[in-house]
Coordinates of C-alpha atoms in Angstrom, one line a residue:
M1 CA 153.2 95.0 73.7
G2 CA 149.5 96.2 72.9
N3 CA 148.2 95.7 76.1
F4 CA 151.2 97.5 78.1
I5 CA 150.4 100.7 76.1
K6 CA 146.9 100.4 76.6
N7 CA 146.6 99.7 80.8
N8 CA 149.8 102.6 81.3
F9 CA 149.7 105.2 78.8
G10 CA 147.0 107.2 77.0
I11 CA 145.8 110.7 75.4
C12 CA 144.5 113.6 77.5
N13 CA 141.5 114.5 75.9
L14 CA 141.8 118.2 78.0
C15 CA 145.5 119.0 76.4
N16 CA 146.1 115.8 73.7
G17 CA 149.8 115.3 76.4
I18 CA 151.0 111.7 77.4
I19 CA 148.9 110.4 79.9
V20 CA 151.0 108.2 82.1
K21 CA 150.3 105.5 84.8
L22 CA 152.5 106.2 88.1
N23 CA 150.6 103.8 90.4
N24 CA 147.7 101.5 90.5
L25 CA 145.6 104.3 92.5
D26 CA 142.8 106.0 90.7
Y27 CA 144.8 109.1 90.4
G28 CA 147.6 107.6 89.2
Y29 CA 147.3 108.2 86.0
R30 CA 148.7 111.3 85.0
C31 CA 148.9 114.2 82.0
I32 CA 152.9 114.5 81.5
N33 CA 151.7 118.3 80.1
C34 CA 148.9 119.2 82.5
R35 CA 148.9 116.9 84.8
S36 CA 144.9 116.3 84.8
S37 CA 144.1 113.5 86.8
Y38 CA 140.8 111.1 85.7
V39 CA 138.7 113.8 87.8
H40 CA 139.7 116.3 85.1
R41 CA 139.1 114.4 82.1
A42 CA 136.3 112.7 83.4
I43 CA 134.5 116.3 83.7
G44 CA 136.0 117.2 80.2
L45 CA 134.7 114.3 78.4
T46 CA 131.4 115.3 80.1
I47 CA 131.1 119.2 78.9
N48 CA 132.5 118.3 75.5
K49 CA 129.1 115.8 75.9
Y50 CA 126.7 118.5 76.4
F51 CA 128.6 121.5 74.3
E52 CA 130.4 120.3 71.5
Q53 CA 127.5 120.3 68.8
K54 CA 126.7 124.0 70.5
Q55 CA 126.7 126.5 67.8
N56 CA 129.6 129.5 68.4
I57 CA 130.4 127.3 71.5
Q58 CA 133.1 129.7 72.2
N59 CA 130.8 132.2 73.5
V60 CA 129.1 129.9 75.9
T61 CA 129.4 132.1 79.4
V62 CA 131.2 129.6 81.8
Y63 CA 131.4 129.7 85.4
E64 CA 134.3 127.8 87.3
L65 CA 134.9 127.6 90.8
S66 CA 138.9 127.8 90.9
S67 CA 141.5 129.5 89.0
R68 CA 144.3 127.0 88.4
G69 CA 144.4 123.3 87.4
A70 CA 144.0 121.1 84.2
L71 CA 140.4 121.7 84.1
F72 CA 140.5 125.5 84.5
K73 CA 143.4 125.5 81.8
F74 CA 140.9 123.4 79.6
L75 CA 138.1 125.9 80.0
Q76 CA 140.4 128.9 79.2
K77 CA 141.0 127.2 75.7
K78 CA 137.1 126.2 75.0
F79 CA 135.8 129.0 76.1
K80 CA 136.7 133.2 75.8
N81 CA 133.5 133.8 77.9
L82 CA 135.1 132.5 81.4
V83 CA 134.4 133.7 84.8
F84 CA 136.7 131.7 87.9
S85 CA 137.0 132.4 91.5
E86 CA 138.6 131.0 94.1
F87 CA 137.3 131.4 98.2
Y88 CA 139.5 133.4 100.2
D89 CA 138.9 133.4 104.0
D90 CA 140.2 137.0 104.7
V91 CA 138.2 138.3 101.0
T92 CA 134.8 140.0 100.7
P93 CA 132.9 137.7 98.2
G94 CA 133.4 139.9 94.8
E95 CA 136.9 141.8 96.0
Y96 CA 140.0 140.7 94.3
K97 CA 143.4 139.1 95.9
N98 CA 146.0 138.7 93.6
G99 CA 144.3 139.2 90.5
I100 CA 141.6 136.8 91.4
Q101 CA 138.2 137.3 92.6
C102 CA 136.8 136.3 95.6
Q103 CA 133.6 134.2 95.8
D104 CA 131.9 132.3 98.4
V105 CA 129.3 129.8 96.8
Q106 CA 126.9 130.1 99.2
N107 CA 126.5 133.9 98.9
L108 CA 127.3 134.8 95.0
T109 CA 127.6 138.2 93.8
F110 CA 126.7 137.4 89.8
E111 CA 123.2 138.7 88.9
D112 CA 120.5 135.9 87.9
G113 CA 121.1 134.0 85.0
S114 CA 125.0 135.1 84.2
F115 CA 125.9 131.4 82.8
E116 CA 124.6 128.7 80.6
L117 CA 127.5 126.2 81.8
V118 CA 128.9 126.6 86.1
T119 CA 131.8 123.9 86.7
S120 CA 133.4 122.6 89.7
T121 CA 135.5 119.3 91.1
E122 CA 135.6 118.3 94.5
V123 CA 134.3 121.5 96.1
F124 CA 130.5 121.2 97.8
E125 CA 131.7 118.6 100.3
H126 CA 133.8 121.7 101.9
V127 CA 130.7 123.8 101.5
P128 CA 128.7 124.2 104.9
D129 CA 125.3 124.7 103.7
D130 CA 125.9 123.1 100.4
L131 CA 121.6 123.2 99.8
K132 CA 122.3 127.2 100.0
G133 CA 124.7 126.8 97.4
F134 CA 123.5 124.7 95.1
R135 CA 120.5 127.6 94.8
E136 CA 123.2 129.5 94.2
V137 CA 124.3 128.2 91.2
V138 CA 120.7 127.3 90.2
R139 CA 120.1 131.4 90.3
V140 CA 122.8 132.6 88.4
L141 CA 122.3 129.6 85.7
K142 CA 120.1 130.6 82.7
P143 CA 116.8 128.8 81.7
N144 CA 118.2 125.2 80.7
G145 CA 122.0 125.8 81.6
K146 CA 124.3 123.2 83.1
F147 CA 125.8 122.7 86.4
I148 CA 128.7 120.2 85.6
F149 CA 130.7 119.0 88.7
T150 CA 132.2 116.4 90.6
V151 CA 132.5 115.6 94.2
P152 CA 133.6 112.3 96.3
L153 CA 130.3 110.3 95.8
F154 CA 130.0 107.1 97.4
E155 CA 127.6 104.1 96.5
V156 CA 125.6 104.6 98.4
P157 CA 122.0 105.9 99.1
T158 CA 122.8 108.3 102.0
T159 CA 124.7 111.5 102.2
I160 CA 126.8 111.3 105.9
E161 CA 126.6 114.7 107.2
R162 CA 130.1 114.4 109.2
A163 CA 129.7 118.4 110.3
H164 CA 127.3 121.4 110.3
F165 CA 127.2 125.3 111.9
D166 CA 125.1 125.2 114.8
K167 CA 122.4 128.5 115.2
D168 CA 125.7 130.4 117.0
G169 CA 128.0 129.7 114.5
N170 CA 129.7 127.0 116.6
L171 CA 131.4 124.3 114.5
V172 CA 129.9 121.0 115.6
H173 CA 131.8 118.0 114.4
V174 CA 129.2 114.5 114.5
L175 CA 131.7 112.8 112.9
P176 CA 135.9 112.4 113.1
P177 CA 136.9 115.6 111.2
E178 CA 138.1 114.7 107.4
Y179 CA 140.3 117.1 106.1
H180 CA 141.1 117.3 102.1
G181 CA 143.9 119.9 100.8
D182 CA 143.7 122.2 98.2
R183 CA 146.5 124.6 96.3
I184 CA 146.0 127.4 98.4
R185 CA 145.8 126.4 101.9
G186 CA 148.1 122.9 101.6
K187 CA 147.3 118.9 102.3
E188 CA 145.0 118.4 105.0
H189 CA 143.9 121.7 105.9
V190 CA 140.1 122.0 104.2
L191 CA 136.7 120.3 106.5
A192 CA 134.7 118.1 104.9
F193 CA 131.4 118.4 105.7
R194 CA 129.5 115.4 104.2
N195 CA 130.5 112.6 102.4
Y196 CA 128.1 112.2 99.7
G197 CA 125.8 109.4 98.7
L198 CA 123.6 108.4 95.9
D199 CA 120.6 111.2 97.3
I200 CA 122.6 114.2 96.2
V201 CA 120.0 113.7 93.1
D202 CA 117.7 114.8 95.4
R203 CA 119.3 117.6 97.1
L204 CA 120.1 119.2 94.0
K205 CA 116.1 119.0 92.8
Q206 CA 115.2 120.4 95.8
A207 CA 117.8 123.3 95.1
G208 CA 115.6 123.7 92.2
F209 CA 117.6 122.3 89.1
S210 CA 114.7 120.5 86.9
S211 CA 116.7 117.1 86.7
V212 CA 119.5 115.3 87.2
E213 CA 122.0 112.8 86.1
I214 CA 124.9 111.1 87.6
A215 CA 127.0 110.1 84.5
R216 CA 130.0 108.2 84.5
P217 CA 132.2 108.4 81.3
S218 CA 134.4 105.8 80.6
S219 CA 137.3 106.1 77.9
L220 CA 140.7 103.4 78.2
K221 CA 141.9 105.7 75.7
H222 CA 142.0 108.5 78.3
Q223 CA 142.5 106.5 80.9
I224 CA 139.4 107.7 82.5
A225 CA 136.8 105.1 85.0
R226 CA 135.0 104.9 87.4
K227 CA 134.4 108.6 88.4
Q228 CA 130.9 109.9 88.9
V229 CA 130.0 113.5 86.9
I230 CA 127.1 115.2 88.2
V231 CA 124.9 117.2 85.5
A232 CA 122.1 119.5 86.8
E233 CA 120.0 120.7 84.4
K234 CA 118.6 124.3 85.8

């Protein structure tokens, strides 16, 4: 009975809800309260590792590249100085739609050194010019600030570029298109521009980060395994 409970249930480290195994896939362990997946819980565990001991943690300035979901709710509770946004195709960055600010991570409207922590989950594989986006994150971070995020990361040496825009602004597919989903555009509507490999560390350092770590948090209690979380420090 003990092993059955350990293998099929857990406690969510984001909301203390009950995690239930719905299927045998990595995403199959879901919190029945906040609906977190192992991705959300892994990045939450990593954020706690770096910020739990910080004095006046609620005053840490944070920017999250989404406005909904389990991680967003966790950040809302943990940090009172939370800024968040979405990317809307039909809205100018810095303006609002339905009360949510639009931001393009390739051209953020925030001032230099605005945040101590920037977070995102499964975003940068969809950014056309990820190096430009990484440089923007460096710019808006305070000195020694951290960018803690996830992408689908393959344990291979080199990132595979799937698509890009040419000098005339035309979309060029190098490989057959791969689409992911999001809560705004729906399933299979968001193009993946690349499949990241372990050289993401070099890409981040090229963008200006001083140190980069690929963390691999693991917790049977929280049903977290096999998810890499990237921690880049300015």
